[in-house]
Amino acid sequence: MASKKRKAHHKSRLGCKNCKARKIKCDEKRPSCSNCVRRRIDCDFLQVKPIQPGGSPAAALNMMDLELLHCYTTTTYLTLSENPLIREFYRSTVVQLGLHCDYIMRAILAVSGLHLAHHRQLQRDHYLAAAVAHHHAASQVAIPLLNNPTPKDAEMLFLFSVLTTYYALGWPRTSSADTLLLSMTSPNAGFPDWVYMLRGTKGLIELSGVPSSGPLAPLFAHSQSRFILREESCESLANREASAALTALTQLEERLRQVYGVAVRELKKSFRQADTCRARGETYELIDAFIWVFFMAEDLLPLLRAPTTRREAVAIFAFFCVLLHRLDGHWWMQGWGRHLVAHAYDLLDEEGRLWIRWAVDEIGWVPPPAAERL
């Protein structure tokens, strides 16, 4: 009998080191293979030559980068704020700063890449790979500076952290089990990194001071105006149920009652501000929700990672998820409120789930049957 001809099979010999180590097929896509993009790990294809401090980032841009920059300056910047002055800040000032600071430019392009990936599903992996490459290159420069920042570096690093927050929020989530930004494998690290990001940001502000002039002054002035609105907002009928439910949480743990009390008091202010914006027909903004995160970055948020003390902290955080859900119309926030309240629900026991009943109902998330959670 004539032997059958073997079907031609292309064997990758140039795959990335991660795929070789895991003994899986690498598609060799550049600048990052699909397996590394999906797992959000550094691919050795991502060896982007950093721009020298004295050089111009624009000189290193290719046609893909120009497409990302064009998208950012025509569309993406409009999605980062509803305030006209802050939109102009993102469109003009941030790009100008990026022309002189390589990691700021890379962060801009990374956010733009995720925006394109969100809207162009047929080319999703292509744009995700570009976003990963740029943020990886930006982080290689920025993160070492965070170890010992100077007052001069602090403002640029603060802006980098703001852009990185949008980057982290905008990364696609395929399901509640997505391990990209939400680790479900460890009971001690269940919440995504962006929840804790403002701990470092707060230190940068303390180092540089709040600028009254200079390129970042409009961003800080806007933040201060939103803070004043938050402090002056009055309680409405709409948030009294939330207020009552939150007040009950302050009575749960004697040892940490002061921390919980401050967290609940500040969260009530955030709810009052959200209702004030709704009554005035104004837009609720990311900064409005994240003011609470900024206040609680050093006291409450670390408790989310402490198994012996985090039950009450997780319950309080579940109420914060309601505020995130009110931002769901933005491409970078879609699904986060449901995503995180579902995770909080999984972490709590039956009593704790009763505590957050109002938050779960307000978001409109329906817990799965008990058998599915086993």
XYZ file of N, CA and C in Angstrom, residues 16-242:
681
model
N 7.540 32.842 21.594
C 8.082 33.576 22.746
C 8.498 32.607 23.852
N 9.286 33.092 24.767
C 9.805 32.234 25.839
C 8.685 31.725 26.747
N 7.661 32.557 26.986
C 6.567 32.126 27.862
C 5.835 30.916 27.282
N 5.531 30.965 25.977
C 4.828 29.850 25.334
C 5.706 28.605 25.302
N 6.987 28.796 25.057
C 7.905 27.650 25.051
C 7.963 26.997 26.429
N 8.008 27.828 27.471
C 8.074 27.286 28.830
C 6.808 26.527 29.191
N 5.646 26.997 28.695
C 4.367 26.344 28.979
C 4.059 25.237 27.985
N 4.921 25.102 26.946
C 4.773 24.066 25.916
C 3.432 24.172 25.207
N 3.125 25.423 24.823
C 1.910 25.661 24.056
C 2.272 26.398 22.781
N 1.376 26.334 21.792
C 1.643 26.947 20.502
C 1.594 28.467 20.618
N 2.591 29.109 20.060
C 2.668 30.575 20.042
C 2.331 31.056 18.636
N 1.437 32.034 18.530
C 1.072 32.529 17.199
C 2.047 33.580 16.682
N 3.037 33.939 17.524
C 4.123 34.833 17.131
C 3.646 36.202 16.677
N 2.475 36.629 17.122
C 1.999 37.967 16.772
C 2.861 39.011 17.468
N 3.101 40.078 16.759
C 3.887 41.184 17.290
C 2.975 42.386 17.541
N 3.219 43.179 18.574
C 4.389 43.159 19.460
C 4.256 42.227 20.653
N 3.142 41.476 20.746
C 2.967 40.520 21.836
C 2.080 39.399 21.331
N 2.453 38.151 21.613
C 1.640 37.038 21.129
C 0.299 37.005 21.865
N -0.677 36.340 21.257
C -2.033 36.343 21.809
C -2.095 35.712 23.190
N -1.289 34.673 23.441
C -1.312 34.015 24.755
C -0.854 34.961 25.854
N 0.189 35.747 25.586
C 0.701 36.684 26.584
C -0.249 37.858 26.774
N -0.897 38.307 25.677
C -1.887 39.380 25.793
C -3.033 38.929 26.669
N -3.523 37.694 26.438
C -4.663 37.194 27.201
C -4.325 37.053 28.678
N -3.106 36.622 28.989
C -2.695 36.414 30.375
C -2.099 37.677 31.001
N -1.944 38.724 30.172
C -1.376 40.014 30.588
C -0.034 39.850 31.299
N 0.855 39.150 30.621
C 2.217 38.990 31.108
C 3.168 39.534 30.053
N 4.380 39.843 30.469
C 5.356 40.404 29.542
C 5.792 39.356 28.529
N 5.646 39.681 27.266
C 6.088 38.810 26.173
C 7.468 39.280 25.746
N 8.383 38.354 25.424
C 9.716 38.802 25.042
C 9.731 39.475 23.678
N 8.583 39.435 22.958
C 8.464 40.238 21.744
C 8.306 41.723 22.081
N 8.051 42.020 23.371
C 7.767 43.397 23.794
C 9.024 44.201 24.102
N 10.148 43.743 23.614
C 11.385 44.452 23.926
C 11.451 45.747 23.139
N 10.702 46.744 23.637
C 10.651 48.050 22.985
C 11.817 48.885 23.479
N 12.593 49.392 22.560
C 13.742 50.208 22.939
C 13.265 51.497 23.577
N 13.623 51.751 24.826
C 13.145 52.976 25.474
C 13.729 54.221 24.825
N 12.942 55.288 24.831
C 13.381 56.548 24.273
C 14.319 57.213 25.264
N 15.389 57.744 24.797
C 16.330 58.404 25.680
C 15.708 59.662 26.272
N 16.009 59.969 27.532
C 15.380 61.104 28.204
C 15.457 62.405 27.423
N 16.557 62.635 26.692
C 16.691 63.882 25.964
C 16.064 63.855 24.585
N 15.587 62.668 24.157
C 15.059 62.534 22.811
C 13.575 62.820 22.748
N 13.075 62.918 21.551
C 11.653 63.176 21.347
C 10.923 61.870 21.133
N 9.869 61.562 21.942
C 9.103 60.336 21.751
C 8.522 60.235 20.362
N 8.182 61.369 19.742
C 7.558 61.338 18.421
C 8.474 60.709 17.390
N 9.805 60.806 17.609
C 10.744 60.278 16.638
C 10.692 58.765 16.557
N 10.201 58.108 17.596
C 10.176 56.652 17.631
C 8.825 56.067 17.217
N 7.853 56.903 16.865
C 6.526 56.432 16.540
C 6.457 55.895 15.119
N 5.701 54.807 14.931
C 5.478 54.264 13.600
C 4.046 54.552 13.176
N 3.606 53.960 12.045
C 2.266 54.251 11.531
C 1.178 53.799 12.501
N 1.378 52.678 13.178
C 0.417 52.220 14.178
C 0.307 53.248 15.301
N 1.444 53.746 15.735
C 1.433 54.736 16.816
C 0.741 56.024 16.384
N 0.949 56.411 15.148
C 0.282 57.615 14.652
C -1.227 57.411 14.589
N -1.666 56.191 14.251
C -3.100 55.890 14.264
C -3.655 56.008 15.685
N -2.909 55.483 16.652
C -3.339 55.561 18.050
C -3.388 57.008 18.531
N -2.387 57.787 18.157
C -2.361 59.187 18.572
C -3.503 59.968 17.928
N -3.779 59.675 16.659
C -4.890 60.339 15.968
C -6.211 60.012 16.648
N -6.398 58.744 17.002
C -7.625 58.336 17.686
C -7.760 59.056 19.017
N -6.641 59.162 19.748
C -6.683 59.811 21.058
C -7.083 61.283 20.933
N -6.463 61.998 19.985
C -6.685 63.447 19.886
C -8.003 63.800 19.206
N -8.664 62.830 18.577
C -9.952 63.111 17.933
C -11.139 62.493 18.661
N -10.907 61.393 19.391
C -12.032 60.661 19.985
C -11.824 60.284 21.440
N -10.717 59.617 21.734
C -10.523 59.048 23.072
C -10.587 60.113 24.162
N -9.977 61.262 23.934
C -9.950 62.299 24.968
C -11.355 62.735 25.372
N -12.296 62.648 24.426
C -13.674 63.040 24.719
C -14.333 62.100 25.726
N -13.827 60.876 25.830
C -14.440 59.876 26.712
C -13.901 59.916 28.133
N -12.877 60.723 28.386
C -12.225 60.729 29.696
C -12.850 61.694 30.684
N -13.660 62.626 30.200
C -14.347 63.576 31.074
C -15.476 64.234 30.302
N -16.487 64.690 31.043
C -17.583 65.443 30.431
C -17.344 66.945 30.521
N -16.373 67.347 31.322
C -16.088 68.762 31.515
C -15.277 69.303 30.338
N -15.728 70.379 29.679
C -15.020 70.904 28.496
C -13.567 71.282 28.765
N -13.298 71.897 29.931
C -11.935 72.307 30.244
C -11.016 71.100 30.446
N -11.533 70.057 31.087
C -10.721 68.870 31.323
C -10.543 68.080 30.036
N -11.550 68.089 29.182
C -11.386 67.464 27.872
C -10.249 68.136 27.096
N -10.221 69.451 27.132
C -9.152 70.179 26.435
C -7.804 69.897 27.078
N -7.799 69.736 28.398
C -6.566 69.369 29.101
C -6.041 68.036 28.578
N -6.918 67.034 28.451
C -6.489 65.725 27.953
C -6.097 65.790 26.477
N -6.800 66.596 25.688
C -6.527 66.650 24.248
C -5.228 67.383 23.948
N -5.005 68.491 24.596
C -3.878 69.344 24.239
C -2.717 69.250 25.223
N -2.973 69.582 26.491
C -1.885 69.654 27.468
C -1.200 68.308 27.670
N -1.998 67.250 27.823
C -1.410 65.931 28.080
C -0.559 65.482 26.900
N -1.020 65.727 25.672
C -0.236 65.341 24.497
C 1.052 66.157 24.428
N 0.981 67.446 24.727
C 2.186 68.281 24.739
C 3.196 67.759 25.761
N 2.710 67.362 26.934
C 3.603 66.780 27.940
C 4.201 65.474 27.440
N 3.389 64.711 26.707
C 3.872 63.448 26.160
C 4.973 63.616 25.138
N 4.995 64.745 24.450
C 6.045 65.002 23.469
C 7.408 65.183 24.128
N 7.409 65.446 25.417
C 8.669 65.642 26.141
C 8.901 64.582 27.211
N 7.955 63.671 27.364
C 8.081 62.624 28.411
C 7.645 61.305 27.810
N 8.595 60.405 27.598
C 8.299 59.169 26.870
C 7.224 58.328 27.532
N 7.235 58.194 28.875
C 6.264 57.296 29.493
C 4.854 57.878 29.493
N 4.739 59.209 29.434
C 3.409 59.813 29.296
C 2.862 59.534 27.895
N 3.698 59.710 26.856
C 3.245 59.423 25.497
C 2.838 57.968 25.357
N 3.641 57.070 25.914
C 3.305 55.639 25.819
C 1.986 55.343 26.540
N 1.759 55.987 27.680
C 0.502 55.773 28.416
C -0.689 56.279 27.605
N -0.524 57.418 26.928
C -1.576 57.945 26.060
C -1.928 56.932 24.985
N -0.904 56.397 24.323
C -1.127 55.446 23.233
C -1.730 54.134 23.750
N -1.371 53.745 24.964
C -1.934 52.521 25.545
C -3.433 52.673 25.773
N -3.863 53.816 26.323
C -5.297 54.056 26.539
C -6.033 54.088 25.209
N -5.447 54.754 24.214
C -6.057 54.820 22.888
C -6.185 53.426 22.276
N -5.158 52.586 22.475
C -5.207 51.226 21.951
C -6.365 50.430 22.526
N -6.603 50.579 23.827
C -7.726 49.879 24.451
C -9.062 50.426 23.945
N -9.110 51.728 23.709
C -10.344 52.337 23.185
C -10.668 51.751 21.806
N -9.661 51.644 20.948
C -9.873 51.063 19.623
C -10.236 49.581 19.722
N -9.591 48.872 20.628
C -9.899 47.450 20.806
C -11.347 47.252 21.243
N -11.848 48.190 22.044
C -13.228 48.108 22.530
C -14.227 48.270 21.390
N -13.924 49.137 20.438
C -14.882 49.452 19.379
C -14.636 48.686 18.076
N -13.449 48.153 17.889
C -13.141 47.407 16.666
C -12.850 45.954 17.027
N -13.916 45.217 17.238
C -13.795 43.862 17.747
C -13.051 42.922 16.796
N -13.170 43.146 15.488
C -12.486 42.263 14.536
C -10.970 42.430 14.606
N -10.502 43.564 15.071
C -9.067 43.815 15.218
C -8.669 43.937 16.686
N -9.483 43.377 17.538
C -9.304 43.532 18.986
C -7.913 43.122 19.454
N -7.470 41.916 19.083
C -6.167 41.433 19.557
C -5.032 42.308 19.052
N -5.175 42.823 17.845
C -4.164 43.698 17.245
C -3.957 44.951 18.096
N -5.054 45.582 18.487
C -4.951 46.807 19.270
C -4.585 46.517 20.724
N -5.048 45.392 21.253
C -4.651 45.024 22.618
C -3.152 44.823 22.701
N -2.579 44.174 21.700
C -1.141 43.943 21.695
C -0.380 45.265 21.665
N -0.870 46.224 20.865
C -0.220 47.535 20.807
C -0.322 48.252 22.146
N -1.505 48.152 22.794
C -1.694 48.788 24.103
C -0.756 48.200 25.141
N -0.644 46.885 25.162
C 0.246 46.215 26.112
C 1.688 46.643 25.882
N 2.103 46.701 24.601
C 3.486 47.067 24.291
C 3.816 48.463 24.807
N 2.906 49.406 24.580
C 3.179 50.779 25.008
C 3.154 50.921 26.525
N 2.191 50.276 27.181
C 2.155 50.426 28.641
C 3.334 49.715 29.293
N 3.757 48.618 28.700
C 4.944 47.923 29.199
C 6.171 48.831 29.099
N 6.329 49.485 27.935
C 7.467 50.379 27.749
C 7.398 51.567 28.699
N 6.184 52.105 28.910
C 6.011 53.226 29.834
C 6.366 52.823 31.255
N 5.922 51.653 31.656
C 6.157 51.179 33.026
C 7.632 50.941 33.295
N 8.370 50.499 32.271
C 9.800 50.273 32.449
C 10.532 51.551 32.843
N 10.006 52.688 32.394
C 10.625 53.970 32.724
C 10.039 54.545 34.013
N 8.703 54.501 34.131
C 8.029 55.187 35.243
C 8.180 54.476 36.578
N 8.038 53.161 36.591
C 8.029 52.433 37.867
C 9.331 52.587 38.644
N 10.502 52.508 38.006
C 11.736 52.763 38.780
C 11.768 54.155 39.403
N 11.173 55.143 38.742
C 11.139 56.500 39.301
C 10.263 56.575 40.545
N 9.253 55.695 40.625
C 8.353 55.698 41.775
C 9.049 55.255 43.055
N 10.164 54.522 42.915
C 10.873 54.037 44.100
C 11.480 55.175 44.908
N 11.894 56.247 44.230
C 12.490 57.386 44.922
C 12.199 58.646 44.126
N 10.930 59.066 44.060
C 10.566 60.190 43.200
C 11.054 61.533 43.752
N 11.397 62.419 42.858
C 11.726 63.789 43.226
C 10.474 64.642 43.043
N 10.418 65.817 43.679
C 9.258 66.689 43.456
C 9.040 67.005 41.976
N 10.116 67.093 41.199
C 9.995 67.372 39.766
C 9.332 66.207 39.036
N 9.688 64.973 39.431
C 9.097 63.791 38.800
C 7.655 63.566 39.231
N 7.312 64.031 40.433
C 6.049 63.643 41.055
C 4.834 64.017 40.204
N 4.830 65.194 39.583
C 3.664 65.610 38.800
C 3.475 64.715 37.588
N 4.576 64.379 36.886
C 4.460 63.515 35.711
C 4.060 62.101 36.124
N 4.566 61.649 37.236
C 4.193 60.318 37.716
C 2.730 60.294 38.144
N 2.246 61.402 38.695
C 0.828 61.492 39.032
C -0.020 61.370 37.770
N 0.353 62.095 36.718
C -0.387 62.017 35.465
C -0.318 60.608 34.884
N 0.840 59.977 34.998
C 0.985 58.591 34.538
C 0.022 57.677 35.291
N -0.128 57.894 36.596
C -1.026 57.048 37.389
C -2.481 57.266 36.991
N -2.847 58.508 36.623
C -4.207 58.787 36.163
C -4.485 58.040 34.855
N -3.557 58.142 33.912
C -3.722 57.447 32.632
C -3.712 55.933 32.828
N -2.888 55.465 33.762
C -2.834 54.029 34.033
C -4.138 53.530 34.651
N -4.795 54.385 35.420
C -6.103 54.011 35.967
C -7.100 53.771 34.839
N -7.133 54.671 33.853
C -8.007 54.460 32.694
C -7.608 53.193 31.940
N -6.315 52.951 31.834
C -5.822 51.750 31.160
C -6.294 50.483 31.882
N -6.142 50.479 33.199
C -6.546 49.303 33.984
C -8.054 49.093 33.934
N -8.817 50.189 34.023
C -10.272 50.077 33.954
C -10.728 49.612 32.576
N -10.038 50.069 31.534
C -10.477 49.801 30.175
C -10.104 48.445 29.631
N -9.280 47.696 30.386
C -8.909 46.378 29.881
C -10.155 45.485 29.820
N -10.363 44.768 28.699
C -11.605 43.988 28.543
C -11.721 42.874 29.567
N -12.950 42.669 30.029
C -13.251 41.588 30.952
C -14.205 40.644 30.257
N -13.793 39.399 30.119
C -14.617 38.441 29.386
C -15.631 37.740 30.265
N -15.337 37.626 31.565
C -16.255 36.955 32.485
C -15.838 37.273 33.902
N -16.649 36.864 34.864
C -16.319 37.099 36.271
C -15.106 36.292 36.708
N -14.721 35.308 35.908
C -13.569 34.483 36.250
C -12.304 34.964 35.554
N -12.372 36.100 34.853
C -11.220 36.636 34.144
C -10.107 36.916 35.137
N -8.943 36.319 34.919
C -7.843 36.459 35.870
C -6.913 37.597 35.506
N -7.272 38.365 34.485
C -6.384 39.422 34.046
C -6.183 40.486 35.102
N -7.278 41.051 35.581
C -7.190 42.097 36.600
C -7.860 41.685 37.901
N -8.482 40.534 37.915
C -9.213 40.113 39.106
C -8.838 38.678 39.434
N -7.918 38.489 40.354
C -7.444 37.155 40.687
C -8.454 36.434 41.570
N -8.953 35.326 41.066
C -9.917 34.550 41.840
C -9.243 33.362 42.530
N -7.923 33.213 42.325
C -7.238 32.038 42.843
C -6.758 32.205 44.268
N -6.584 33.435 44.709
C -6.090 33.687 46.061
C -7.121 34.445 46.872
N -7.488 33.936 48.050
C -8.468 34.634 48.875
C -7.951 35.946 49.434
N -6.631 36.175 49.339
C -6.052 37.377 49.918
C -5.816 38.481 48.898
N -6.054 38.213 47.608
C -5.766 39.210 46.575
C -6.846 39.201 45.521
N -8.085 39.345 45.970
C -9.187 39.200 45.045
C -9.591 40.439 44.302
N -9.211 41.627 44.771
C -9.637 42.840 44.115
C -8.547 43.341 43.177
N -8.938 43.968 42.063
C -7.967 44.375 41.053
C -7.018 45.442 41.560
N -5.858 45.516 40.904
C -4.808 46.422 41.364
C -5.225 47.884 41.341
N -6.121 48.277 40.404
C -6.465 49.690 40.315
C -7.194 50.179 41.566
N -7.800 49.265 42.319
C -8.466 49.652 43.564
C -7.461 50.271 44.540
N -6.231 49.761 44.507
C -5.214 50.204 45.464
C -4.254 51.240 44.874
N -4.438 51.588 43.602
C -3.475 52.426 42.908
C -3.319 53.811 43.529
N -4.398 54.345 44.084
C -4.339 55.711 44.611
C -3.535 55.821 45.897
N -3.138 54.702 46.478
C -2.263 54.786 47.654
C -0.956 55.471 47.273
N -0.377 55.066 46.129
C 0.845 55.702 45.659
C 0.608 57.105 45.142
N -0.543 57.313 44.498
C -0.868 58.622 43.952
C -0.967 59.672 45.053
N -1.537 59.291 46.163
C -1.670 60.212 47.290
C -0.312 60.675 47.776
N 0.641 59.765 47.800
C 1.995 60.127 48.207
C 2.657 61.084 47.234
N 2.371 60.936 45.948
C 2.941 61.835 44.945
C 2.418 63.254 45.120
N 1.130 63.375 45.434
C 0.553 64.700 45.649
C 1.183 65.355 46.880
N 1.379 64.559 47.935
C 1.997 65.091 49.148
C 3.429 65.551 48.874
N 4.110 64.858 47.956
C 5.491 65.206 47.638
C 5.569 66.475 46.797
N 4.737 66.573 45.780
C 4.819 67.709 44.855
C 3.990 68.907 45.310
N 2.971 68.640 46.150
C 2.040 69.695 46.521
C 0.982 69.868 45.449
N -0.137 70.480 45.802
C -1.208 70.727 44.841
C -0.841 71.959 44.029
N -0.635 71.800 42.722
C -0.177 72.952 41.921
C -1.285 73.978 41.703
N -0.932 75.243 41.877
C -1.872 76.332 41.592
C -1.618 76.921 40.214
N -0.509 76.511 39.608
C -0.167 76.944 38.258
C 0.566 75.796 37.571
N 0.823 75.955 36.287
C 1.510 74.905 35.560
C 0.540 74.029 34.798
N 1.034 73.037 34.065
C 0.190 72.240 33.172
C -0.888 71.416 33.868
N -0.624 70.961 35.098
C -1.601 70.109 35.783
C -2.604 70.890 36.625
N -2.450 72.191 36.695
C -3.334 73.014 37.531
C -4.813 72.850 37.179
N -5.215 72.791 35.890
C -6.639 72.622 35.576
C -7.226 71.327 36.126
N -6.443 70.255 36.089
C -6.929 68.967 36.594
C -7.178 69.028 38.094
N -6.271 69.647 38.832
C -6.428 69.744 40.279
C -7.538 70.724 40.650
N -7.662 71.822 39.889
C -8.729 72.787 40.161
C -10.095 72.136 39.970
N -10.210 71.312 38.932
C -11.477 70.613 38.686
C -11.766 69.627 39.818
N -10.744 68.920 40.256
C -10.917 67.960 41.350
C -11.379 68.661 42.620
N -10.816 69.831 42.881
C -11.206 70.589 44.071
C -12.653 71.065 43.978
N -13.092 71.456 42.785
C -14.477 71.897 42.618
C -15.446 70.735 42.839
N -15.054 69.533 42.401
C -15.907 68.351 42.617
C -15.935 67.982 44.100
N -14.823 68.192 44.789
C -14.771 67.923 46.225
C -15.697 68.877 46.979
N -15.707 70.147 46.586
C -16.582 71.138 47.231
C -18.049 70.760 47.017
N -18.395 70.349 45.810
C -19.770 69.911 45.536
C -20.143 68.734 46.426
N -19.214 67.831 46.614
C -19.443 66.648 47.446
C -19.718 67.045 48.891
N -18.955 68.008 49.406
C -19.105 68.439 50.790
C -20.405 69.208 51.009
N -20.877 69.892 49.964
C -22.060 70.740 50.116
C -23.363 70.036 49.768
N -23.290 68.829 49.226
C -24.502 68.114 48.827
C -25.316 67.701 50.039
N -26.618 67.763 49.900
C -27.527 67.401 50.987
C -28.133 66.030 50.728
N -28.511 65.367 51.811
C -29.111 64.041 51.676
C -30.488 64.155 51.037
N -30.777 63.226 50.141
C -32.074 63.191 49.473
C -32.819 61.926 49.870
N -34.080 61.891 49.515
C -34.871 60.699 49.808
C -34.302 59.464 49.122
N -33.691 59.667 47.946
C -33.233 58.534 47.147
C -32.134 57.735 47.827
N -31.305 58.381 48.647
C -30.189 57.629 49.220
C -30.351 57.331 50.714
N -31.537 57.512 51.262
C -31.714 57.235 52.692
C -31.607 55.747 53.007
N -32.047 54.907 52.073
C -31.912 53.462 52.300
C -30.442 53.079 52.334
N -29.650 53.643 51.429
C -28.214 53.376 51.431
C -27.592 53.874 52.726
